[in-house]
Short mmCIF file of C-alpha atoms in Angstrom, two decimals:
data_model
loop_
_atom_site.label_atom_id
_atom_site.label_comp_id
_atom_site.label_asym_id
_atom_site.label_seq_id
_atom_site.Cartn_x
_atom_site.Cartn_y
_atom_site.Cartn_z
CA UNK P 1 93.36 200.20 95.24
CA UNK P 2 92.69 204.10 96.55
CA UNK P 3 89.31 203.31 98.41
CA UNK P 4 92.19 200.94 99.84
CA UNK P 5 94.89 202.85 100.92
CA UNK P 6 92.95 206.44 101.64
CA UNK P 7 90.50 203.53 104.94
CA UNK P 8 94.92 202.67 105.59
CA UNK P 9 95.50 206.15 106.59
CA UNK P 10 93.14 206.85 108.10
CA UNK P 11 93.76 204.44 110.36
CA UNK P 12 97.42 204.87 111.11
CA UNK P 13 95.64 208.55 111.61
CA UNK P 14 93.25 207.77 114.27
CA UNK P 15 95.61 204.99 115.50
CA UNK P 16 98.28 206.91 116.33
CA UNK P 17 95.55 209.68 118.15
CA UNK P 18 94.72 206.82 120.04
CA UNK P 19 97.59 205.75 121.14
CA UNK P 20 98.08 209.70 122.45
CA UNK P 21 95.13 210.71 123.50
CA UNK P 22 95.39 208.14 125.36
CA UNK P 23 98.59 208.56 126.83
CA UNK P 24 97.07 212.16 128.05
CA UNK P 25 94.14 210.76 129.54
CA UNK P 26 96.89 208.39 131.48
CA UNK P 27 99.20 211.28 132.17
CA UNK P 28 95.91 213.57 133.70
CA UNK P 29 93.96 210.62 135.19
CA UNK P 30 96.93 209.44 137.21
CA UNK P 31 98.73 211.93 137.75
CA UNK P 32 96.94 215.82 137.28
CA UNK P 33 93.91 215.45 138.80
CA UNK P 34 94.46 216.16 142.44
CA UNK P 35 93.17 212.71 144.48
CA UNK P 36 90.09 212.65 146.12
CA UNK P 37 89.69 214.29 149.53
CA UNK P 38 87.57 211.00 150.66
CA UNK P 39 88.09 208.41 149.14
CA UNK P 40 91.93 208.91 148.30
CA UNK P 41 93.30 207.39 145.59
CA UNK P 42 90.54 204.58 144.84
CA UNK P 43 88.22 207.49 142.70
CA UNK P 44 90.65 207.79 140.47
CA UNK P 45 88.88 204.22 139.19
CA UNK P 46 86.53 206.87 138.35
CA UNK P 47 87.62 207.73 134.84
CA UNK P 48 87.82 203.87 133.26
CA UNK P 49 85.59 203.16 135.04
CA UNK P 50 82.44 205.53 133.96
CA UNK P 51 85.07 206.20 130.52
CA UNK P 52 84.22 202.23 129.58
CA UNK P 53 80.90 202.27 130.62
CA UNK P 54 79.43 205.71 128.44
CA UNK P 55 81.73 203.55 125.32
CA UNK P 56 80.03 199.70 126.32
CA UNK P 57 76.13 202.20 125.73
CA UNK P 58 77.66 203.39 122.21
CA UNK P 59 77.81 200.34 121.83
CA UNK P 60 75.18 198.41 122.75
CA UNK P 61 73.19 201.49 120.87
CA UNK P 62 75.25 201.35 117.36
CA UNK P 63 74.32 197.67 117.10
CA UNK P 64 70.51 198.63 117.92
CA UNK P 65 70.57 200.78 115.18
CA UNK P 66 72.64 198.96 112.67
CA UNK P 67 70.36 195.62 113.37
CA UNK P 68 67.44 197.65 111.93
CA UNK P 69 69.29 199.64 109.57
CA UNK P 70 70.31 195.44 108.75
CA UNK P 71 66.88 194.39 108.24
CA UNK P 72 65.46 196.99 106.64
CA UNK P 73 68.38 197.76 103.80
CA UNK P 74 69.74 193.75 103.98
CA UNK P 75 73.08 194.69 103.18
CA UNK P 76 75.41 193.09 104.74
CA UNK P 77 77.88 195.87 105.63
CA UNK P 78 75.60 196.82 108.72
CA UNK P 79 75.06 193.26 109.91
CA UNK P 80 79.62 194.21 110.71
CA UNK P 81 79.00 197.00 112.13
CA UNK P 82 76.36 195.02 114.77
CA UNK P 83 78.72 192.14 114.60
CA UNK P 84 81.76 194.22 115.83
CA UNK P 85 80.27 196.40 118.22
CA UNK P 86 78.06 194.44 120.04
CA UNK P 87 81.80 192.37 120.35
CA UNK P 88 83.62 196.32 121.27
CA UNK P 89 80.36 197.28 123.16
CA UNK P 90 81.00 193.68 126.03
CA UNK P 91 84.70 193.19 125.43
CA UNK P 92 83.76 197.02 127.40
CA UNK P 93 81.12 196.37 129.34
CA UNK P 94 83.43 193.68 130.86
CA UNK P 95 86.06 196.52 132.20
CA UNK P 96 83.06 198.04 133.57
CA UNK P 97 81.69 195.33 135.81
CA UNK P 98 85.26 193.96 136.91
CA UNK P 99 86.17 198.06 137.79
CA UNK P 100 83.56 199.16 139.51
CA UNK P 101 83.68 195.91 141.68
CA UNK P 102 87.22 197.04 142.80
CA UNK P 103 86.43 200.81 143.63
CA UNK P 104 82.25 200.52 145.81
CA UNK P 105 84.59 198.21 147.68
CA UNK P 106 86.40 200.12 150.05
CA UNK P 107 83.54 202.75 149.73
CA UNK P 108 80.31 201.18 149.93
CA UNK P 109 82.08 198.64 151.87
CA UNK P 110 80.40 195.92 149.31
CA UNK P 111 81.30 194.40 146.35
CA UNK P 112 78.49 194.07 143.81
CA UNK P 113 74.68 195.62 145.07
CA UNK P 114 71.17 195.40 142.83
CA UNK P 115 71.04 198.81 142.84
CA UNK P 116 69.25 200.42 138.64
CA UNK P 117 73.28 201.20 137.05
CA UNK P 118 75.32 197.61 138.32
CA UNK P 119 71.82 195.83 137.33
CA UNK P 120 70.85 197.02 133.93
CA UNK P 121 74.35 196.62 133.30
CA UNK P 122 74.92 193.54 134.08
CA UNK P 123 72.21 191.96 132.35
CA UNK P 124 73.02 194.09 129.24
CA UNK P 125 76.69 192.06 129.84
CA UNK P 126 74.07 188.91 130.05
CA UNK P 127 72.32 189.94 127.00
CA UNK P 128 75.23 190.34 124.58
CA UNK P 129 77.13 187.29 125.64
CA UNK P 130 73.38 185.45 124.39
CA UNK P 131 73.40 188.10 121.24
CA UNK P 132 77.30 186.70 120.81
CA UNK P 133 75.81 182.44 121.39
CA UNK P 134 72.98 183.63 118.26
CA UNK P 135 75.37 184.04 115.70
CA UNK P 136 77.84 181.35 116.53
CA UNK P 137 75.03 179.39 116.11
CA UNK P 138 74.23 179.78 113.33
CA UNK P 139 76.17 178.76 110.22
CA UNK P 140 73.74 180.49 107.04
CA UNK P 141 75.57 183.38 106.67
CA UNK P 142 72.13 185.45 105.47
CA UNK P 143 69.99 183.98 108.97
CA UNK P 144 72.76 184.12 110.72
CA UNK P 145 72.98 188.66 110.41
CA UNK P 146 68.86 187.89 109.96
CA UNK P 147 68.30 185.86 113.97
CA UNK P 148 71.70 188.96 115.31
CA UNK P 149 69.41 191.22 113.77
CA UNK P 150 65.98 190.85 115.67
CA UNK P 151 67.89 189.78 118.44
CA UNK P 152 68.80 193.34 118.22
CA UNK P 153 66.59 194.54 118.30
CA UNK P 154 65.17 193.12 121.37
CA UNK P 155 67.67 193.69 123.75
CA UNK P 156 67.57 196.63 123.36
CA UNK P 157 64.44 197.49 123.94
CA UNK P 158 64.35 196.30 127.29
CA UNK P 159 66.86 197.65 129.30
CA UNK P 160 65.07 201.38 129.66
CA UNK P 161 62.42 198.51 131.23
CA UNK P 162 65.31 196.70 133.15
CA UNK P 163 66.03 200.12 134.90
CA UNK P 164 62.80 201.15 135.79
CA UNK P 165 61.68 198.12 137.31
CA UNK P 166 64.61 197.96 138.81
CA UNK P 167 64.74 201.63 139.99
CA UNK P 168 62.93 201.62 143.14
CA UNK P 169 64.93 199.74 144.77
CA UNK P 170 67.09 201.79 146.94
CA UNK P 171 69.60 203.88 144.96
CA UNK P 172 73.59 203.51 146.42
CA UNK P 173 75.16 204.55 142.77
CA UNK P 174 76.50 208.30 142.63
CA UNK P 175 73.61 210.04 140.02
CA UNK P 176 74.23 211.72 136.98
CA UNK P 177 76.97 213.26 136.38
CA UNK P 178 76.00 216.08 134.20
CA UNK P 179 72.52 217.87 135.38
CA UNK P 180 70.89 221.14 134.16
CA UNK P 181 72.25 222.98 137.28
CA UNK P 182 75.41 222.20 134.65
CA UNK P 183 78.10 219.61 136.13
CA UNK P 184 79.46 218.10 139.18
CA UNK P 185 82.77 217.80 139.23
CA UNK P 186 86.05 220.02 140.44
CA UNK P 187 87.58 222.15 136.87
CA UNK P 188 91.05 219.71 136.97
CA UNK P 189 88.33 215.84 137.24
CA UNK P 190 86.61 217.43 134.74
CA UNK P 191 90.04 217.96 131.99
CA UNK P 192 90.21 214.60 133.11
CA UNK P 193 87.96 213.14 132.23
CA UNK P 194 86.64 214.73 129.58
CA UNK P 195 90.45 213.48 128.43
CA UNK P 196 89.18 209.88 128.60
CA UNK P 197 86.10 210.21 127.91
CA UNK P 198 87.33 210.94 124.19
CA UNK P 199 90.38 208.05 124.19
CA UNK P 200 88.17 205.68 124.85
CA UNK P 201 86.15 206.99 122.11
CA UNK P 202 88.47 207.41 120.01
CA UNK P 203 89.52 203.54 120.88
CA UNK P 204 86.33 202.59 120.48
CA UNK P 205 86.78 203.84 116.81
CA UNK P 206 89.57 202.55 115.69
CA UNK P 207 88.95 198.98 117.58
CA UNK P 208 84.86 199.01 115.20
CA UNK P 209 87.68 200.59 112.72
CA UNK P 210 89.75 196.92 112.44
CA UNK P 211 87.94 193.99 113.49
CA UNK P 212 85.11 195.36 110.86
CA UNK P 213 88.36 195.10 108.46
CA UNK P 214 89.22 191.99 109.34
CA UNK P 215 85.19 190.66 109.16
CA UNK P 216 85.58 192.25 105.70
CA UNK P 217 88.42 190.48 104.91
CA UNK P 218 86.69 186.98 106.27
CA UNK P 219 83.96 187.64 103.99
CA UNK P 220 85.87 188.32 101.21
CA UNK P 221 88.13 184.60 101.74
CA UNK P 222 84.85 182.94 102.35
CA UNK P 223 83.82 183.92 99.34
CA UNK P 224 87.42 182.82 97.33
CA UNK P 225 87.15 179.45 99.39
CA UNK P 226 83.23 179.20 97.26
CA UNK P 227 84.93 179.90 94.27
CA UNK P 228 87.29 177.39 94.96
CA UNK P 229 85.58 174.21 95.62
CA UNK P 230 82.37 175.30 94.09
CA UNK K 1 39.51 185.38 107.40
CA UNK K 2 39.98 187.63 109.56
CA UNK K 3 43.41 187.77 111.63
CA UNK K 4 41.44 186.99 114.70
CA UNK K 5 39.84 183.95 113.02
CA UNK K 6 42.82 182.48 111.65
CA UNK K 7 44.57 182.41 115.26
CA UNK K 8 40.90 180.40 115.77
CA UNK K 9 42.11 178.20 113.65
CA UNK K 10 45.75 177.92 113.75
CA UNK K 11 44.89 177.18 118.02
CA UNK K 12 42.89 174.55 117.30
CA UNK K 13 45.54 172.93 115.69
CA UNK K 14 47.71 173.75 118.34
CA UNK K 15 44.97 172.05 120.73
CA UNK K 16 44.34 169.15 118.44
CA UNK K 17 47.65 168.37 118.19
CA UNK K 18 48.68 168.57 122.17
CA UNK K 19 45.24 166.45 123.26
CA UNK K 20 46.54 163.64 120.53
CA UNK K 21 49.47 162.39 123.09
CA UNK K 22 48.72 164.84 126.54
CA UNK K 23 52.47 164.74 126.43
CA UNK K 24 54.01 168.25 127.09
CA UNK K 25 51.48 169.29 129.55
CA UNK K 26 52.23 165.73 132.06
CA UNK K 27 55.26 166.08 131.02
CA UNK K 28 55.18 170.15 132.33
CA UNK K 29 52.83 168.86 135.23
CA UNK K 30 55.36 166.07 136.75
CA UNK K 31 58.02 168.59 135.79
CA UNK K 32 56.68 171.13 138.32
CA UNK K 33 56.24 168.77 140.75
CA UNK K 34 59.10 166.81 141.13
CA UNK K 35 60.91 171.63 142.00
CA UNK K 36 57.99 171.25 144.68
CA UNK K 37 59.33 168.78 146.54
CA UNK K 38 62.84 169.64 145.93
CA UNK K 39 62.47 172.60 146.70
CA UNK K 40 60.63 170.91 150.39
CA UNK K 41 63.17 169.42 150.51
CA UNK K 42 66.07 171.61 150.36
CA UNK K 43 64.46 174.71 152.45
CA UNK K 44 62.93 174.53 155.69
CA UNK K 45 61.91 177.67 156.59
CA UNK K 46 59.15 178.69 159.69
CA UNK K 47 56.42 180.13 158.13
CA UNK K 48 58.14 184.14 159.11
CA UNK K 49 60.58 183.17 156.34
CA UNK K 50 58.92 181.29 154.25
CA UNK K 51 56.51 184.00 153.65
CA UNK K 52 59.18 186.03 152.09
CA UNK K 53 61.10 182.63 149.84
CA UNK K 54 57.88 182.15 148.81
CA UNK K 55 56.84 183.84 145.72
CA UNK K 56 60.36 182.92 144.42
CA UNK K 57 60.16 180.43 144.88
CA UNK K 58 57.17 179.75 142.91
CA UNK K 59 58.43 181.92 140.11
CA UNK K 60 61.51 179.43 139.61
CA UNK K 61 59.62 176.32 139.14
CA UNK K 62 57.15 178.15 137.07
CA UNK K 63 60.52 179.80 134.28
CA UNK K 64 61.25 176.02 134.27
CA UNK K 65 58.34 174.32 133.30
CA UNK K 66 57.24 177.35 131.12
CA UNK K 67 60.96 176.51 129.37
CA UNK K 68 60.72 173.00 129.06
CA UNK K 69 57.34 173.99 127.40
CA UNK K 70 59.19 176.99 124.72
CA UNK K 71 62.34 174.09 123.61
CA UNK K 72 58.96 171.74 121.83
CA UNK K 73 57.25 175.08 120.70
CA UNK K 74 58.37 175.12 117.66
CA UNK K 75 60.90 172.35 117.46
CA UNK K 76 57.73 169.75 117.15
CA UNK K 77 56.86 171.24 114.59
CA UNK K 78 60.14 170.56 112.46
CA UNK K 79 58.96 167.19 111.95
CA UNK K 80 58.07 166.35 109.04
CA UNK K 81 59.04 170.28 108.36
CA UNK K 82 55.20 171.09 109.30
CA UNK K 83 56.60 174.35 110.37
CA UNK K 84 57.72 175.17 106.03
CA UNK K 85 53.59 174.03 106.13
CA UNK K 86 52.31 176.34 108.38
CA UNK K 87 54.37 179.50 106.49
CA UNK K 88 53.45 178.23 102.96
CA UNK K 89 49.33 179.03 104.48
CA UNK K 90 47.93 182.11 103.47
CA UNK K 91 47.73 184.13 106.53
CA UNK K 92 49.82 187.16 108.75
CA UNK K 93 53.17 185.19 109.95
CA UNK K 94 52.32 186.66 113.88
CA UNK K 95 49.04 185.05 113.30
CA UNK K 96 51.74 182.21 113.94
CA UNK K 97 53.35 183.66 117.13
CA UNK K 98 50.10 184.92 118.36
CA UNK K 99 48.19 181.60 118.03
CA UNK K 100 50.91 179.66 119.46
CA UNK K 101 51.83 181.89 122.58
CA UNK K 102 47.83 181.43 123.69
CA UNK K 103 48.43 177.57 123.70
CA UNK K 104 51.40 178.09 125.65
CA UNK K 105 50.05 180.45 128.14
CA UNK K 106 47.02 177.98 128.81
CA UNK K 107 49.49 175.13 128.53
CA UNK K 108 51.16 176.86 131.70
CA UNK K 109 47.92 178.38 132.82
CA UNK K 110 46.60 174.68 133.19
CA UNK K 111 50.01 173.51 135.08
CA UNK K 112 49.76 176.51 137.68
CA UNK K 113 46.48 175.98 138.80
CA UNK K 114 47.47 172.18 139.41
CA UNK K 115 50.80 172.59 140.71
CA UNK K 116 50.86 176.61 142.93
CA UNK K 117 47.95 174.41 144.96
CA UNK K 118 50.65 172.53 146.99
CA UNK K 119 52.96 175.22 147.17
CA UNK K 120 50.79 176.25 149.76
CA UNK K 121 49.98 172.43 150.94
CA UNK K 122 53.76 171.56 151.26
CA UNK K 123 55.10 174.70 152.67
CA UNK K 124 51.55 175.02 155.00
CA UNK K 125 51.94 178.19 154.73
CA UNK K 126 48.17 180.61 154.51
CA UNK K 127 46.61 180.59 151.13
CA UNK K 128 47.66 184.00 149.91
CA UNK K 129 45.20 187.22 151.97
CA UNK K 130 44.27 189.28 148.26
CA UNK K 131 43.64 185.39 145.93
CA UNK K 132 42.47 188.39 143.13
CA UNK K 133 45.96 190.72 142.85
CA UNK K 134 47.41 186.79 143.07
CA UNK K 135 45.75 185.52 140.00
CA UNK K 136 46.00 188.13 138.51
CA UNK K 137 49.43 188.91 139.31
CA UNK K 138 49.89 185.29 138.12
CA UNK K 139 48.26 185.67 134.65
CA UNK K 140 49.54 189.08 133.80
CA UNK K 141 53.22 187.95 134.00
CA UNK K 142 53.28 184.53 132.82
CA UNK K 143 52.26 186.02 129.65
CA UNK K 144 54.47 188.53 129.32
CA UNK K 145 57.22 185.78 129.98
CA UNK K 146 55.47 183.91 126.98
CA UNK K 147 55.43 185.90 125.22
CA UNK K 148 58.65 186.91 125.84
CA UNK K 149 59.66 183.02 125.29
CA UNK K 150 57.72 182.53 122.80
CA UNK K 151 59.37 184.67 120.26
CA UNK K 152 62.41 183.19 121.01
CA UNK K 153 61.60 179.37 121.16
CA UNK K 154 60.49 180.42 116.59
CA UNK K 155 64.33 182.24 117.15
CA UNK K 156 66.29 179.42 118.58
CA UNK K 157 64.29 176.69 116.89
CA UNK K 158 66.31 178.23 113.29
CA UNK K 159 69.30 177.37 115.35
CA UNK K 160 71.99 174.71 115.36
CA UNK K 161 71.89 174.37 118.88
CA UNK K 162 68.72 175.80 119.65
CA UNK K 163 67.18 173.17 123.00
CA UNK K 164 70.56 175.26 124.84
CA UNK K 165 70.10 178.43 123.70
CA UNK K 166 66.84 179.77 124.29
CA UNK K 167 67.59 179.90 129.10
CA UNK K 168 70.77 181.69 127.95
CA UNK K 169 68.85 184.34 125.57
CA UNK K 170 65.26 184.08 127.19
CA UNK K 171 66.50 184.16 130.73
CA UNK K 172 67.73 187.81 130.82
CA UNK K 173 65.60 189.54 128.92
CA UNK K 174 62.43 188.62 131.60
CA UNK K 175 64.90 189.95 134.82
CA UNK K 176 62.41 193.24 135.22
CA UNK K 177 59.12 190.51 134.55
CA UNK K 178 59.84 188.22 137.44
CA UNK K 179 61.10 190.41 139.31
CA UNK K 180 57.45 192.83 138.75
CA UNK K 181 56.20 189.41 139.28
CA UNK K 182 58.11 188.23 142.23
CA UNK K 183 58.05 191.68 144.51
CA UNK K 184 53.24 192.11 143.32
CA UNK K 185 53.12 187.79 144.94
CA UNK K 186 55.19 189.69 147.78
CA UNK K 187 52.24 192.21 148.30
CA UNK K 188 49.60 189.62 147.12
CA UNK K 189 50.85 187.85 150.24
CA UNK K 190 49.73 190.14 152.93
CA UNK K 191 53.57 191.62 153.11
CA UNK K 192 55.03 194.76 153.44
CA UNK K 193 56.02 195.67 149.80
CA UNK K 194 56.51 199.27 148.73
CA UNK K 195 54.75 200.70 145.12
CA UNK K 196 53.23 196.46 144.44
CA UNK K 197 51.41 198.52 142.10
CA UNK K 198 54.50 200.28 140.01
CA UNK K 199 55.60 196.57 139.18
CA UNK K 200 51.79 195.56 138.26
CA UNK K 201 51.66 198.65 135.39
CA UNK K 202 55.60 197.85 134.54
CA UNK K 203 54.90 193.89 133.95
CA UNK K 204 51.40 195.67 132.07
CA UNK K 205 53.89 197.99 130.30
CA UNK K 206 56.51 194.92 129.69
CA UNK K 207 53.58 192.73 128.15
CA UNK K 208 52.21 195.61 126.04
CA UNK K 209 56.52 196.25 124.71
CA UNK K 210 56.72 193.09 123.95
CA UNK K 211 53.43 191.78 121.69
CA UNK K 212 54.07 194.68 119.64
CA UNK K 213 58.00 193.78 119.06
CA UNK K 214 57.61 190.69 118.51
CA UNK K 215 55.12 190.88 116.14
CA UNK K 216 56.00 193.07 113.81
CA UNK K 217 59.11 191.59 114.25
CA UNK K 218 58.47 188.05 113.57
CA UNK K 219 57.93 187.79 109.82
CA UNK K 220 61.63 188.51 109.96
CA UNK K 221 62.18 185.55 111.62
CA UNK K 222 60.78 183.35 109.58
CA UNK K 223 61.59 184.24 106.19
CA UNK K 224 62.85 180.78 103.29
#
């Protein structure tokens, strides 16, 4: 029981700190940060858009690492990490794909463009939807974990190729914010930006923790059921 | 036996089972002819515009025909548990993957040999200006397609919804192949494209990456 109580304590702390940081980030992004000179208030989408994109990418990286770890160690825990992370990643990538066009329409005068970043994000979204589909299509736990891990590795390997393939098309998307010359952002905006980045990362950790726990409980129930009927 | 000889005997087995019925090949050819005809009905453009559209049509048709081929590639082995028989053979499992890929590639090359001339006839478009480049991009693109496709066919054949799952897995993964192949094909038609050689290089890189990765991971797919 001690481990359980410790986990629930960590979860509680994480939940409250996520709750508070999200509020602070919201305040900073919507009120504190100055209105952008040319774009106006629409620019405030930026704080949510980029933060979601960051969480999405990080989540898919976790899927990749956890998939490799699963194939090497065959511990069900890694599979649970990979699966929950993929789920959360798809969710945040969906946010990116929705907020992006809302921001792009007034600024670029088009909802969508075949820019490397947009296209790569879209393809990633499709890939991890497919990843979820594999899991739905297999009954046996071990096989499900194994095949999903194989696809998780393959899916992440295609990302750099995608990016370079699409890169030679004309780019419309703004470049990297953080370059070797420093950060191209007004200090007030920077604060709001990093606050929302931090808030979203905490949110990711919290969601991960919750869904990992749910998956573990599910596995436990499965074991109990098998024990009951056999 | 060396790896190559094992692959050769597996490939011979594939060819013999195909020659027995010639089911796959005839179905693929008829199917791709139908797609050509359907596109012929649906698209009616003058010659200048046609050049911009034809490469896309060619690669869409090849994608469809390829998916048809891949769907049978491993599910056919499930009859009488042939796949287990293959797995019991004293050989590296990646040899099965290599032999299947070569077989699928062969089938596709035959299909392309039959249908691609018809594209130029039905759409009344003069043949590609740089025939060499055209042939290279066809082979390279088809190889990349089949290298990933054969692997995913093995993966999806192990699931409950194999045949409907396969395209969903495959298409997002081959987007860079389709993109690059269409652009290089356009270039081989003598249309102005920037960076055709870069896209050719992407195809090569993709081909290498997605030959090595599936060979490494194939053992994990065919576990009992």
